[in-house]
């Protein structure tokens, strides 16, 4: 009888764990609140000096082409933009209404090696924008000696840019604490490397600045994320803004230095059109 | 029975999700193999466990473990962290065993519970991090073997070019799940069948680990060789045959190594002192 009591108590604790899990599971999807974005219409064909010249990236990497039988719940936007000098960047945007395997499949660290591209270097970086810092990942990849590519990308969890796997998890938990299940997005900008990869990364920065200044505030929130709040605002997820580490332009750096003190809310800010 | 029902209600949905997720899509398919083996080992030890005297001296510690594990389960389940959700299963079983049969019960499962840890899905970032060096190692071994076989081949770690063919290393190399499955198989073999003394076990574990890597390297070598010398085989066989190679070759090589060590054991006094001190218990 005593053993049965212990067994029943243990089972009760397990049931309590199960009930707690149900209670902690968010029931409202963020897309229900903000609406599911249609990036084909959200991202304009003309971004300042950059114009959309092609909608097909050809052989450029999409994990769906590698595993067509694997169902990835995503909206994918693939475009090639060119500036007036004829320089081109390839853009791949993968949006997932829920954070599942989709986002991971589209991470360049996963999908480039899966399609035969060796990743020779990867690092975390930050792009200084008027609204704050955008955390980026920079990768240098190569298929062979003739085909080298520089890749810059960022990941959004809900409306916040992620600084890594642990930060993504913490962001998700913060959304869960408000009973919200966030959506996710991977935005990748890539271009061929001819010589110094830093030139290619500077081109990405140029495109990204044009993108951010062209987008409407609500679209900017869904694509680039909300600015990082100040540490004093009480968020424990994002560190206090620091001086830009990126080799961004002096103009962007100075904008960031002033923006680091008082970050405007993009949702209330008026878009600045070039 | 009551505890079993509790475990089923808690981990039934977890296992269902895993089978339709990382276990089912081949990303970390080794988890199912480890689960089945762990359940078989537990069934095997069940009569012994029931025969143990009831010991509830550690009830307080056991309740604490169950409570903490239930918390981790809730966090993992609600936030979709399989590492916590599936990992809590091992500690929940351990907590229940400690509650009902004390330390003797845990001692009985001293192999099975650590073995079960291998079913816990690894974070994808960790898999990516470990897969690249694994493929680089296998790539250099493959090129070395192909050179010995007279095959012209070159690679940058992600793609391999040979005989006018271009092969993706990610497709022709075994991944982390294969390596973990083979490692689990080796541990199981050591536990159930193989050696008799600690020295022999350690020796076979070391040799076996090397042989497993060798078996993994055989897959890309065979894949390249088959592509270059198709010898009339249909395309599906050319693609699927190398997949089975690490498992078959790994098993055969470990068996061969065990037989060789046993033969050596008869000739030389390796581990004989251990063996004389007593047979290790193999009930779990």
Tab-separated table of N, CA and C in Angstrom, chain B residues 35-49 89-90 93-94 97 108-109 112-113 116 284:
chain	number	residue	atom	x	y	z
B	35	UNK	N	16.233	4.122	-28.249
B	35	UNK	CA	15.040	3.942	-27.426
B	35	UNK	C	14.623	2.472	-27.393
B	36	UNK	N	14.573	1.849	-28.570
B	36	UNK	CA	14.137	0.441	-28.647
B	36	UNK	C	15.095	-0.442	-27.839
B	37	UNK	N	16.396	-0.217	-28.019
B	37	UNK	CA	17.386	-1.026	-27.289
B	37	UNK	C	17.238	-0.801	-25.780
B	38	UNK	N	17.029	0.466	-25.373
B	38	UNK	CA	16.895	0.768	-23.942
B	38	UNK	C	15.667	0.065	-23.359
B	39	UNK	N	14.554	0.091	-24.114
B	39	UNK	CA	13.341	-0.572	-23.628
B	39	UNK	C	13.560	-2.077	-23.507
B	40	UNK	N	14.267	-2.656	-24.496
B	40	UNK	CA	14.541	-4.099	-24.430
B	40	UNK	C	15.405	-4.434	-23.220
B	41	UNK	N	16.408	-3.581	-22.969
B	41	UNK	CA	17.285	-3.815	-21.811
B	41	UNK	C	16.496	-3.707	-20.511
B	42	UNK	N	15.561	-2.760	-20.463
B	42	UNK	CA	14.759	-2.591	-19.243
B	42	UNK	C	13.814	-3.778	-19.049
B	43	UNK	N	13.223	-4.250	-20.154
B	43	UNK	CA	12.353	-5.425	-20.063
B	43	UNK	C	13.153	-6.630	-19.565
B	44	UNK	N	14.373	-6.734	-20.059
B	44	UNK	CA	15.240	-7.856	-19.677
B	44	UNK	C	15.545	-7.818	-18.175
B	45	UNK	N	15.715	-6.594	-17.653
B	45	UNK	CA	16.080	-6.450	-16.239
B	45	UNK	C	14.851	-6.360	-15.328
B	46	UNK	N	13.648	-6.362	-15.936
B	46	UNK	CA	12.430	-6.130	-15.161
B	46	UNK	C	12.242	-7.139	-14.014
B	47	UNK	N	12.359	-8.473	-14.296
B	47	UNK	CA	12.180	-9.439	-13.197
B	47	UNK	C	13.178	-9.194	-12.058
B	48	UNK	N	14.412	-8.890	-12.398
B	48	UNK	CA	15.432	-8.621	-11.374
B	48	UNK	C	15.040	-7.390	-10.567
B	49	UNK	N	14.533	-6.362	-11.267
B	49	UNK	CA	14.137	-5.119	-10.587
B	49	UNK	C	13.008	-5.396	-9.597
B	89	UNK	N	13.276	12.501	-19.908
B	89	UNK	CA	12.768	11.124	-19.811
B	89	UNK	C	13.751	10.234	-19.036
B	90	UNK	N	15.035	10.390	-19.322
B	90	UNK	CA	16.056	9.566	-18.665
B	90	UNK	C	16.033	9.823	-17.154
B	93	UNK	N	12.802	8.415	-15.425
B	93	UNK	CA	12.900	6.970	-15.186
B	93	UNK	C	13.833	6.717	-13.996
B	94	UNK	N	14.949	7.447	-13.964
B	94	UNK	CA	15.907	7.275	-12.866
B	94	UNK	C	15.259	7.669	-11.534
B	97	UNK	N	12.766	5.007	-10.443
B	97	UNK	CA	13.475	3.802	-9.980
B	97	UNK	C	14.043	4.032	-8.584
B	108	UNK	N	21.146	-1.276	-10.911
B	108	UNK	CA	20.751	-2.278	-11.898
B	108	UNK	C	20.701	-1.673	-13.308
B	109	UNK	N	20.287	-0.405	-13.386
B	109	UNK	CA	20.193	0.273	-14.690
B	109	UNK	C	21.424	1.125	-14.974
B	112	UNK	N	21.932	1.050	-18.735
B	112	UNK	CA	20.800	1.454	-19.575
B	112	UNK	C	20.529	2.956	-19.501
B	113	UNK	N	20.554	3.530	-18.287
B	113	UNK	CA	20.209	4.956	-18.157
B	113	UNK	C	21.214	5.874	-18.876
B	116	UNK	N	20.653	5.541	-22.531
B	116	UNK	CA	19.443	6.242	-22.989
B	116	UNK	C	19.717	7.702	-23.354
B	284	UNK	N	21.436	-5.905	-16.649
B	284	UNK	CA	20.826	-4.573	-16.677
B	284	UNK	C	19.801	-4.545	-17.788
